DNA sequence: TCATCAACTGGGCTTTTGCTCAATCGCGCT
DNA sequence: AGCGCGATTGAGCAAAAGCCCAGTTGATGA
């Protein structure tokens, strides 16, 4: 009985890992017991368990909103007039904000996605969003549509590494509408060219009707993602900052009051601009560097809901 | 930063446990690192983590349906014409069936419950169901209704230990309709008395309209739950067996072909009888002893969906 | 067919975790 | 205020998990 036996060579490994992990985590067995059970060596059992964890087969959730975080959520909602706030416990002093908020955000997205009635969901890009989507469980969302709010082609012509629509669709089976054009046009002419492309037009239209919009936030420090990823030059970054740039959502740059700048860069973004004071916008962001950008976005009502981590929430509230 | 600080004395402990568990499981930190982070001793950190696990704050899920189990699911569906089958990997040789299927069933119920449109869910009772419900996460189900299919008063007048409607409602905030009368009437007169009680009538009516019905299964061996829990005498059990009893759902006893017996006992059950060949009935059961009862129920089309464990699935299929 | 290589195996050692026990602390009761 | 009790703490030790290494196996390509 121990092992299923005649599996297909390739998948069997993964299966074994899952089974070992199941015995370990759910069954609460010791590794040598598992080894015995499955007819393998202790080391192999250990490796399987480790591998399952490694491969992200294991999903741990804490079923208890830590009081302090609940408190922060309430404060955020009141202070910034949010529709919803979710605060993940931080992972200590210098712990990674993204790592902390990722599981919480992933759970929230799963919840969002678990509805039966079809939804249209707009998605931004970025490291944070990507990490979150990677952490989602596979839920069945074949009846939903996910549409990219922003081009997915980097300046060098490569597909953006932080594109999430595809990954999202992978996990959920949702119909997906990437926006396969550059993030930014080089001039007004190119912009109208891109925008006139049928698939871009339909993606943009779909995005406008999205019932939920999920975005990250970009900061404007020296390592602003727009700059680091090569979308804008150092000079353009400086110019944006001179114009009062505080942060950026889907490439659209806004000032410290959360008002979109009237700046050349902003006029060349091919994607859609997240509307001010829409109920639909959910922002997932955290970390020291993004506080300024986040605060501005909140002030301007650019986002309706916020998922962040404890330290960031504290920073946002302490001022 | 370390600790939230001014919490209410009582809850702080639980919070700390959750936080330590968060750092440990989500943050992947070592216990001494956590101790440092939270400004406590290593042992305390260890204890907090252990306690969180103990208290069931930790919910581990394996995000990978083991191939062998998927296979069994397909076979079950085909063989018994089921609507859905879910098979949990067994926890080794003599491992507890309930323990194995509990997390899988809990996840399934959560999924079921995550719909936005209001549902009416009928619930049976029993050890298995209780364990499953205990393992559910708290999901928001305030718009749903849960109704008991069966009385919740034991023969000695105490409320049944295995009543699950309340617990279910606890976790979800759903409106709940327990059936606060004995499971069984002593005679026909008492039966019609109970059934005429307004709250029983409304519960029974509600139960009839339930869109989902979740039940366990009772076996008819010498330690049949109906007998062990004192609902029927040894003589009655013997008489039922003589009449061909193979198993029981919500107290209603059926034979090896899954047809309800025409027996005195069956006529005295106050609760509702799960209809044959309804699409709504989901059965959660597993374990050696229940195989016979399960097979009969499947044969008679008493249940439309089945959640069980690997060993039980194999046993059901091998005959 | 044989050499090469990479992935996998199991042994042994280190680190981490879990557990027990005696001491301490705090709290309520007299 | 003093006493007693239970809960909590930290030390030390045993068990478990994790890691590195050298050996092996199986696959690939010449």
XYZ file of C-alpha atoms (C1' of nucleotides) in Angstrom:
698
model
C 0.000 0.000 0.000
C 2.728 2.383 1.090
C 3.232 4.000 -2.244
C 0.802 4.394 -5.080
C 3.195 2.404 -7.199
C 2.893 2.669 -10.946
C 2.762 6.404 -11.500
C 4.104 8.275 -14.462
C 7.781 8.711 -13.855
C 7.833 12.490 -13.874
C 4.947 13.467 -11.719
C 5.550 10.774 -9.149
C 8.253 12.802 -7.471
C 6.018 15.758 -6.954
C 3.293 13.499 -5.727
C 5.624 11.902 -3.253
C 6.672 15.284 -2.012
C 3.070 16.279 -1.549
C 2.300 13.037 0.202
C 5.269 13.317 2.522
C 4.333 16.883 3.300
C 0.769 15.816 3.937
C 1.863 13.155 6.379
C 4.228 15.580 8.036
C 2.073 18.656 8.346
C -1.427 17.298 8.424
C -0.710 13.946 9.985
C 1.844 15.403 12.371
C 4.149 12.460 11.798
C 7.870 12.373 12.443
C 10.016 12.106 9.416
C 11.296 8.635 10.233
C 7.726 7.464 10.639
C 6.950 8.879 7.216
C 10.001 7.179 5.805
C 8.781 3.895 7.186
C 5.273 4.516 5.934
C 6.386 5.311 2.437
C 9.149 2.730 2.367
C 11.993 5.176 1.901
C 14.929 6.390 3.938
C 14.610 9.070 6.566
C 16.742 11.398 4.525
C 14.588 10.996 1.525
C 11.538 11.768 3.573
C 13.244 14.851 4.901
C 14.149 15.907 1.420
C 10.642 15.398 0.161
C 9.184 17.474 2.922
C 11.777 20.178 2.375
C 11.109 20.092 -1.310
C 7.396 20.409 -0.886
C 7.993 23.443 1.272
C 10.483 24.762 -1.234
C 8.130 24.321 -4.146
C 5.451 26.189 -2.313
C 3.161 23.218 -2.006
C 2.707 24.064 1.616
C 0.414 26.892 2.430
C 0.349 27.999 6.017
C -2.252 30.337 7.290
C -2.724 31.775 10.716
C -6.358 31.809 11.613
C -6.213 34.739 13.955
C -6.022 38.364 13.088
C -3.508 39.678 15.547
C -5.147 42.285 17.687
C -2.584 44.957 16.962
C -3.109 44.534 13.244
C -6.867 44.684 13.496
C -6.401 47.915 15.322
C -4.231 49.330 12.608
C -6.789 48.302 10.040
C -9.483 50.199 11.820
C -7.287 53.254 12.115
C -6.353 53.174 8.460
C -9.957 52.919 7.424
C -10.989 55.837 9.563
C -8.077 58.066 8.834
C -8.021 57.662 5.087
C -11.638 56.872 4.444
C -10.846 53.469 3.046
C -13.318 50.827 2.089
C -11.135 48.050 3.388
C -7.732 47.765 4.982
C -5.756 44.661 5.665
C -2.607 44.714 7.721
C -0.221 41.777 7.868
C 1.928 41.293 10.960
C 5.436 42.388 10.126
C 8.257 39.935 10.126
C 10.394 41.836 12.589
C 12.791 44.726 12.420
C 14.386 44.513 9.042
C 12.100 41.807 7.662
C 10.879 42.102 4.142
C 7.609 43.966 3.820
C 6.683 42.055 0.735
C 7.230 38.740 2.398
C 4.994 39.777 5.242
C 2.087 41.071 3.263
C 2.226 38.505 0.520
C 0.270 35.722 2.197
C -2.356 38.066 3.503
C -2.792 39.737 0.155
C -2.896 36.376 -1.586
C -5.647 35.198 0.729
C -7.566 38.378 0.076
C -7.298 37.948 -3.661
C -8.428 34.368 -3.396
C -11.429 35.513 -1.466
C -12.123 38.165 -4.031
C -11.891 35.616 -6.725
C -14.045 32.997 -5.136
C -17.286 34.654 -6.176
C -19.534 32.798 -8.493
C -20.707 35.701 -10.574
C -18.230 36.640 -13.269
C -15.987 39.564 -12.588
C -13.704 41.752 -14.568
C -10.518 42.397 -12.672
C -7.916 44.919 -13.681
C -4.330 44.228 -12.734
C -1.264 46.403 -12.531
C 2.272 45.079 -12.428
C 5.293 45.112 -10.209
C 7.410 43.055 -7.907
C 4.898 43.127 -5.111
C 1.953 42.069 -7.207
C 3.969 39.356 -8.774
C 5.008 37.951 -5.415
C 1.411 38.023 -4.266
C 0.085 36.226 -7.292
C 2.802 33.584 -6.972
C 1.473 32.944 -3.514
C -2.116 32.466 -4.477
C -3.662 29.083 -4.383
C -5.092 27.767 -7.555
C -8.746 28.625 -7.378
C -11.194 28.042 -10.124
C -11.919 31.354 -11.773
C -12.746 30.339 -15.264
C -15.748 32.591 -15.326
C -13.737 35.726 -14.553
C -11.732 37.987 -16.777
C -8.432 39.540 -15.858
C -7.212 42.460 -17.860
C -3.909 44.267 -17.708
C -4.035 47.956 -16.949
C -0.637 48.592 -18.349
C 1.554 47.547 -21.264
C 3.730 44.546 -20.670
C 6.588 45.223 -23.001
C 9.765 46.645 -21.503
C 11.753 49.345 -23.319
C 14.179 46.739 -24.636
C 11.304 44.890 -26.250
C 11.254 42.014 -23.795
C 8.070 41.020 -22.044
C 8.014 42.518 -18.610
C 9.213 40.239 -15.896
C 6.611 41.645 -13.581
C 3.647 41.028 -15.781
C 1.066 39.320 -13.618
C -1.998 38.843 -15.766
C -0.641 35.657 -17.287
C 0.446 34.234 -13.979
C -2.861 35.138 -12.490
C -4.684 33.465 -15.332
C -2.459 30.417 -14.935
C -3.578 29.970 -11.377
C -7.212 30.565 -11.934
C -8.018 29.622 -15.475
C -9.543 33.054 -15.976
C -9.748 34.557 -19.436
C -6.884 36.974 -19.652
C -6.305 40.123 -21.611
C -2.714 41.231 -21.448
C -1.833 44.530 -23.016
C 0.935 43.464 -25.315
C 2.405 46.811 -26.173
C 5.111 48.894 -24.558
C 4.379 50.506 -21.240
C 5.203 53.900 -22.648
C 5.028 55.413 -26.075
C 7.936 57.501 -27.269
C 5.777 60.303 -28.541
C 2.195 61.334 -29.033
C 2.009 59.799 -32.448
C 3.200 56.422 -31.262
C 0.775 56.677 -28.399
C -2.224 57.090 -30.615
C -0.917 54.322 -32.834
C -0.737 51.913 -29.900
C -4.063 53.003 -28.574
C -5.708 52.455 -31.877
C -4.630 48.822 -32.038
C -7.719 46.654 -31.706
C -6.448 44.478 -28.882
C -5.209 47.471 -26.952
C -8.485 49.235 -27.456
C -10.469 46.288 -26.244
C -8.174 45.765 -23.259
C -8.466 49.425 -22.340
C -12.211 49.336 -22.670
C -12.444 46.197 -20.599
C -10.183 47.735 -17.995
C -12.473 50.740 -17.721
C -15.339 48.472 -16.767
C -13.378 46.425 -14.266
C -15.235 45.875 -11.040
C -12.005 45.399 -9.142
C -8.669 46.941 -9.858
C -5.585 45.633 -8.155
C -2.433 47.695 -8.260
C 0.917 48.126 -6.615
C 2.609 51.416 -6.056
C 5.879 52.788 -7.339
C 8.039 55.141 -5.368
C 10.063 58.005 -6.733
C 13.366 57.687 -4.914
C 16.611 57.191 -6.755
C 15.693 53.576 -7.304
C 12.203 54.255 -8.561
C 11.013 51.157 -10.406
C 10.128 53.221 -13.451
C 13.775 54.221 -13.624
C 15.400 50.981 -12.529
C 13.420 49.043 -15.057
C 14.473 51.443 -17.744
C 11.154 53.057 -18.546
C 12.416 56.550 -17.850
C 15.878 58.102 -17.769
C 17.577 59.641 -14.774
C 16.828 63.068 -16.235
C 13.170 62.290 -16.606
C 13.069 61.028 -13.052
C 14.671 64.243 -11.880
C 12.204 66.240 -13.900
C 9.300 64.341 -12.416
C 10.614 64.925 -8.945
C 11.062 68.582 -9.665
C 7.431 68.622 -10.705
C 6.546 67.205 -7.293
C 6.259 63.505 -8.029
C 5.489 61.471 -4.931
C 4.600 58.126 -6.386
C 3.153 56.278 -9.298
C 0.374 53.827 -9.986
C 0.494 51.851 -13.206
C 3.086 54.295 -14.465
C 0.925 57.336 -13.869
C 2.793 59.718 -11.617
C 1.102 61.802 -8.952
C 2.165 64.437 -6.455
C 2.150 64.523 -2.670
C -1.557 65.298 -2.657
C -2.324 62.331 -4.836
C -3.105 64.379 -7.920
C -1.827 63.163 -11.241
C 0.938 65.368 -12.608
C 0.480 67.174 -15.857
C 3.791 65.952 -17.160
C 5.040 64.594 -20.462
C 5.694 61.170 -19.028
C 2.163 60.781 -17.832
C 0.853 61.651 -21.234
C 2.762 58.834 -22.894
C 1.585 55.886 -20.851
C -0.313 53.478 -23.026
C -2.237 51.850 -20.203
C -5.226 53.157 -18.365
C -5.087 55.560 -15.479
C -6.693 54.373 -12.296
C -9.494 56.816 -11.668
C -9.513 58.989 -8.566
C -12.053 58.029 -5.976
C -13.169 54.815 -7.535
C -14.446 52.225 -5.139
C -12.796 49.481 -7.092
C -9.126 50.140 -6.575
C -7.241 47.865 -4.255
C -3.657 48.711 -3.555
C -1.125 46.190 -2.339
C 2.058 47.827 -1.115
C 4.383 48.145 1.812
C 7.920 48.983 2.826
C 9.790 52.042 4.040
C 10.438 53.420 0.650
C 6.849 53.406 -0.416
C 5.430 55.224 2.559
C 5.592 58.618 0.940
C 4.036 57.359 -2.262
C 1.382 55.471 -0.347
C 0.468 58.392 1.822
C 0.044 60.590 -1.207
C -2.119 58.020 -2.951
C -4.298 57.682 0.132
C -4.573 61.416 0.496
C -5.702 61.841 -3.070
C -8.182 59.018 -2.800
C -6.460 57.120 -5.566
C -7.063 53.828 -3.826
C -10.140 52.592 -2.012
C -8.627 49.627 -0.245
C -5.180 48.942 1.068
C -3.318 45.797 1.892
C -0.050 46.455 3.648
C 2.112 45.296 6.519
C 2.221 46.335 10.106
C 5.297 48.536 9.990
C 4.048 50.353 6.944
C 0.653 50.848 8.503
C 2.276 52.308 11.591
C 4.397 54.600 9.472
C 1.373 55.764 7.507
C -0.534 56.546 10.656
C 2.281 58.239 12.557
C 2.384 61.683 11.037
C 8.054 47.904 18.128
C 8.491 44.355 19.276
C 5.137 43.991 20.935
C 1.929 45.866 20.307
C 2.052 46.986 23.904
C -1.145 48.036 25.600
C -3.460 45.177 24.774
C -6.170 43.803 26.944
C -4.525 41.463 29.362
C -6.346 38.343 28.291
C -6.162 38.457 24.566
C -2.543 39.524 24.470
C -1.369 35.979 25.025
C -3.305 34.643 22.120
C -2.068 37.511 20.015
C 1.501 36.762 20.944
C 1.027 33.135 20.059
C -0.385 34.113 16.706
C 2.437 36.522 16.126
C 5.100 34.019 17.048
C 3.463 31.457 14.811
C 3.322 33.993 12.025
C 7.007 34.725 12.338
C 7.789 31.045 12.512
C 5.644 29.657 9.752
C 5.236 32.563 7.410
C 8.485 34.349 8.106
C 10.432 31.110 8.284
C 12.355 32.337 11.308
C 14.156 30.205 13.866
C 12.690 30.226 17.311
C 15.608 32.039 18.872
C 15.343 34.715 16.230
C 11.688 35.099 17.101
C 12.551 35.273 20.786
C 14.983 38.070 20.057
C 12.491 39.836 17.846
C 9.739 39.716 20.409
C 12.015 40.308 23.371
C 11.286 37.035 25.075
C 13.204 33.889 25.903
C 13.709 31.094 23.418
C 11.575 28.778 25.459
C 8.753 31.203 25.560
C 8.899 31.567 21.824
C 8.840 27.815 21.494
C 5.888 27.601 23.794
C 4.006 30.264 21.926
C 4.527 28.531 18.628
C 3.513 25.208 20.110
C 0.475 26.781 21.669
C -0.616 28.391 18.457
C -0.360 25.029 16.779
C -2.177 23.430 19.680
C -5.006 25.936 19.599
C -5.492 25.309 15.930
C -4.449 28.780 14.888
C -2.241 27.250 12.283
C -3.843 25.993 9.152
C -1.637 24.057 6.812
C -2.792 23.222 3.373
C -1.079 21.245 0.692
C -1.602 22.897 -2.637
C -1.276 19.789 -4.714
C -3.788 17.069 -5.267
C -1.791 13.901 -5.081
C -2.091 12.056 -8.330
C -3.209 8.806 -6.780
C -6.057 10.579 -5.017
C -7.181 12.386 -8.127
C -7.362 9.038 -9.757
C -9.500 7.618 -7.025
C -11.789 10.616 -7.300
C -12.331 9.988 -10.966
C -13.009 6.331 -10.359
C -15.496 7.070 -7.608
C -17.342 9.524 -9.777
C -17.585 7.116 -12.651
C -18.401 4.050 -10.670
C -21.068 5.536 -8.459
C -22.319 8.302 -10.691
C -21.319 10.968 -8.250
C -21.457 14.680 -8.843
C -18.219 15.270 -6.999
C -15.714 13.193 -5.134
C -12.862 14.343 -2.998
C -10.243 11.959 -1.673
C -7.765 12.945 1.018
C -4.413 11.176 1.172
C -4.494 8.719 4.013
C -2.248 9.126 6.983
C -0.601 5.755 6.758
C -1.463 2.248 7.851
C -3.558 2.630 10.940
C -3.895 6.406 10.770
C -7.184 7.964 11.606
C -9.521 8.354 8.660
C -11.187 11.338 10.210
C -7.921 13.106 10.753
C -7.011 12.573 7.139
C -10.198 13.763 5.558
C -10.880 16.575 7.960
C -8.724 19.272 6.367
C -9.861 18.405 2.883
C -13.498 18.405 3.848
C -13.065 21.644 5.759
C -11.551 23.307 2.729
C -14.393 22.050 0.602
C -16.974 23.426 2.977
C -15.216 26.750 3.067
C -15.326 26.839 -0.682
C -18.967 25.952 -0.639
C -19.613 28.667 1.805
C -17.676 31.377 0.061
C -20.432 32.130 -2.400
C -21.985 35.508 -2.329
C -25.542 34.491 -3.001
C -27.324 33.319 0.115
C -27.624 29.601 0.592
C -29.565 27.307 2.783
C -27.396 24.517 4.043
C -28.683 21.482 5.824
C -26.400 19.802 8.324
C -26.393 16.399 9.916
C -24.431 15.527 13.031
C -21.737 13.186 14.166
C -18.138 12.946 15.165
C -16.855 13.337 11.666
C -18.876 16.402 10.830
C -17.959 17.946 14.096
C -14.252 17.441 13.514
C -14.594 18.925 10.058
C -16.409 21.998 11.226
C -13.852 22.524 13.982
C -11.266 22.635 11.258
C -12.934 25.227 9.139
C -11.545 28.670 8.915
C -13.780 31.491 9.960
C -15.292 32.691 6.742
C -17.925 35.339 6.510
C -21.226 33.639 5.833
C -23.686 35.982 7.419
C -25.916 35.818 4.408
C -26.333 32.054 4.582
C -28.611 29.926 6.674
C -27.652 26.648 8.277
C -30.371 24.348 9.426
C -30.137 21.125 11.356
C -31.585 18.063 9.712
C -31.883 16.196 12.930
C -32.839 16.793 16.522
C -30.050 17.798 18.846
C -31.268 16.469 22.145
C -29.820 13.198 23.360
C -32.017 10.600 25.065
C -30.830 11.766 28.474
C -32.040 15.259 27.697
C -28.606 16.778 27.196
C -27.776 18.686 24.056
C -25.946 16.454 21.666
C -22.219 16.732 21.810
C -22.042 16.288 18.107
C -24.408 19.032 17.172
C -22.641 21.039 14.503
C -25.071 23.736 13.442
C -24.081 25.983 16.309
C -20.401 25.489 15.781
C -20.829 26.068 12.123
C -22.707 29.260 12.777
C -20.016 30.319 15.236
C -17.407 30.150 12.568
C -19.367 31.805 9.848
C -21.877 34.078 11.447
C -24.609 32.363 9.472
C -28.156 32.390 10.735
C -28.707 29.026 12.340
C -31.706 26.871 12.889
C -30.988 24.045 15.263
C -33.709 21.504 15.819
C -34.000 21.592 19.565
C -35.969 18.446 20.117
C -34.935 14.864 20.703
C -33.491 12.945 17.813
C -36.134 10.291 18.191
C -39.653 10.296 19.465
C -40.734 7.485 21.729
C -43.964 6.833 19.908
C -46.104 8.096 17.077
C -47.960 10.492 19.282
C -44.823 12.123 20.592
C -43.564 12.302 17.053
C -46.507 14.280 15.800
C -46.275 16.457 18.873
C -42.657 17.317 18.150
C -43.315 17.806 14.505
C -46.125 20.185 15.208
C -43.932 22.495 17.257
C -43.529 25.731 15.323
C -39.739 25.866 15.447
C -39.464 22.241 14.426
C -41.890 22.777 11.598
C -39.999 25.767 10.308
C -36.658 23.984 10.611
C -38.021 20.981 8.776
C -39.468 23.156 6.065
C -36.253 25.078 5.702
C -34.314 21.836 5.567
C -36.481 20.626 2.712
C -35.458 23.612 0.646
C -31.761 23.391 1.444
C -29.573 23.774 -1.607
C -26.768 21.831 0.007
C -27.051 19.079 2.520
C -24.012 17.913 4.402
C -24.175 14.653 6.255
C -22.033 12.005 7.842
C -22.821 8.345 7.852
C -23.465 5.928 10.656
C -22.491 2.317 10.564
C -24.418 -0.578 11.987
C -21.727 -2.648 13.682
C -21.810 -3.395 17.365
C -20.569 0.103 18.071
C -23.082 1.827 15.826
C -23.244 5.476 16.846
C -27.014 5.280 17.187
C -26.492 2.615 19.819
C -23.348 3.956 21.488
C -24.934 7.335 21.944
C -27.950 5.760 23.461
C -30.552 6.482 20.831
C -31.457 2.860 20.357
C -31.097 -0.237 22.519
C -29.030 -3.297 21.722
C -32.251 -5.106 20.900
C -33.347 -2.432 18.510
C -29.949 -2.518 16.860
C -30.245 -6.270 16.473
C -33.713 -5.895 15.047
C -32.505 -3.302 12.568
C -29.689 -5.566 11.515
C -32.072 -8.443 11.125
C -34.107 -6.203 8.848
C -31.007 -5.721 6.731
C -29.665 -2.426 8.058
C -26.431 -1.427 6.370
C -26.041 2.146 7.517
C -27.777 5.288 8.547
C -27.893 8.904 7.515
C -29.302 11.400 9.982
C -30.718 8.501 11.918
C -32.626 7.082 8.997
C -31.536 3.512 8.474
C -31.153 1.942 5.056
C -30.320 -1.490 3.698
C -27.435 -2.758 1.597
C -29.075 -1.394 -1.526
C -29.412 2.033 -0.017
C -33.170 1.824 0.426
C -34.653 3.154 3.627
C -35.966 0.400 5.848
C -39.611 0.270 6.714
C -38.852 -0.138 10.385
C -40.248 1.307 13.572
C -37.085 3.185 14.359
C -37.123 4.988 11.059
C -40.674 6.090 11.654
C -39.811 7.788 14.909
C -37.016 10.082 13.771
C -38.043 13.670 14.231
C -35.608 15.091 11.704
C -35.887 15.060 7.956
C -34.905 12.219 5.739
C -32.314 12.986 3.109
C -34.097 12.352 -0.162
C -32.872 9.686 -2.540
C -31.168 10.949 -5.653
C -31.014 14.558 -4.695
C -28.174 16.505 -6.183
C -27.657 18.413 -2.996
C -26.388 15.776 -0.623
C -22.745 15.812 0.274
C -21.476 13.008 2.413
C -18.345 13.233 4.516
C -17.216 9.887 5.808
C -14.366 7.453 5.944
C -12.877 4.582 7.879
C -12.957 0.817 7.730
C -16.131 0.454 9.670
C -18.124 2.717 7.459
C -17.275 1.103 4.168
C -20.304 -1.127 4.135
C -22.619 1.715 5.052
C -20.991 3.990 2.518
C -21.210 1.499 -0.286
C -24.876 0.978 0.368
C -25.544 4.696 0.411
C -23.688 5.130 -2.847
C -25.511 2.246 -4.407
C -28.873 3.661 -3.460
C -27.963 7.116 -4.711
C -28.526 8.547 -1.260
C -25.585 10.890 -1.652
C -24.529 12.907 -4.663
C -21.059 13.872 -3.532
C -18.541 12.159 -1.354
C -15.582 13.373 0.622
C -13.507 10.554 1.999
C -9.949 9.389 2.473
C -7.686 7.350 0.291
C -7.957 4.032 2.082
C -11.716 4.222 2.216
C -11.861 5.165 -1.444
C -9.743 2.156 -2.305
C -11.917 -0.081 -0.206
C -15.062 1.247 -1.849
C -13.672 0.621 -5.291
C -12.212 -2.807 -4.653
C -15.210 -5.069 -4.785
C 29.928 0.046 -25.761
C 32.014 2.999 -22.703
C 33.117 7.462 -20.598
C 31.080 11.504 -18.439
C 28.037 13.981 -15.858
C 24.480 15.260 -13.031
C 21.177 14.070 -10.021
C 20.159 11.298 -6.216
C 21.269 8.416 -2.035
C 22.375 7.437 2.539
C 25.845 8.293 6.471
C 27.232 11.121 9.910
C 27.449 15.464 12.122
C 25.327 20.181 13.573
C 21.628 22.915 14.608
C 17.091 23.417 16.044
C 13.201 21.977 18.473
C 10.569 19.767 22.092
C 10.189 18.185 26.653
C 10.852 17.632 31.637
C 11.799 19.409 35.976
C 12.690 22.288 39.644
C 12.390 27.141 40.893
C 9.908 31.425 40.778
C 6.327 34.576 40.377
C 1.931 36.388 41.003
C -2.582 36.019 42.652
C -6.312 35.131 45.528
C -7.747 33.601 49.891
C -7.711 33.535 54.834
C -0.009 40.616 55.904
C 0.975 35.843 55.305
C 0.070 31.520 53.131
C -0.779 28.349 49.587
C -1.722 27.210 45.033
C -1.395 27.267 40.278
C 0.535 29.151 36.402
C 4.720 30.498 34.287
C 9.725 30.532 33.677
C 14.264 29.126 32.335
C 17.921 25.412 32.389
C 19.351 21.361 30.624
C 18.857 17.398 28.002
C 16.861 14.155 24.464
C 14.868 13.936 20.066
C 14.152 15.568 15.533
C 15.340 18.059 11.535
C 18.657 19.964 8.480
C 22.968 19.951 6.080
C 27.177 18.509 3.846
C 29.829 14.973 1.841
C 31.341 11.183 -0.542
C 29.637 7.312 -3.103
C 26.318 5.449 -6.474
C 23.187 5.117 -10.131
C 21.172 6.118 -14.283
C 21.055 8.798 -18.367
C 23.452 10.983 -22.330
C 26.422 11.427 -25.858
C 30.622 10.109 -28.355
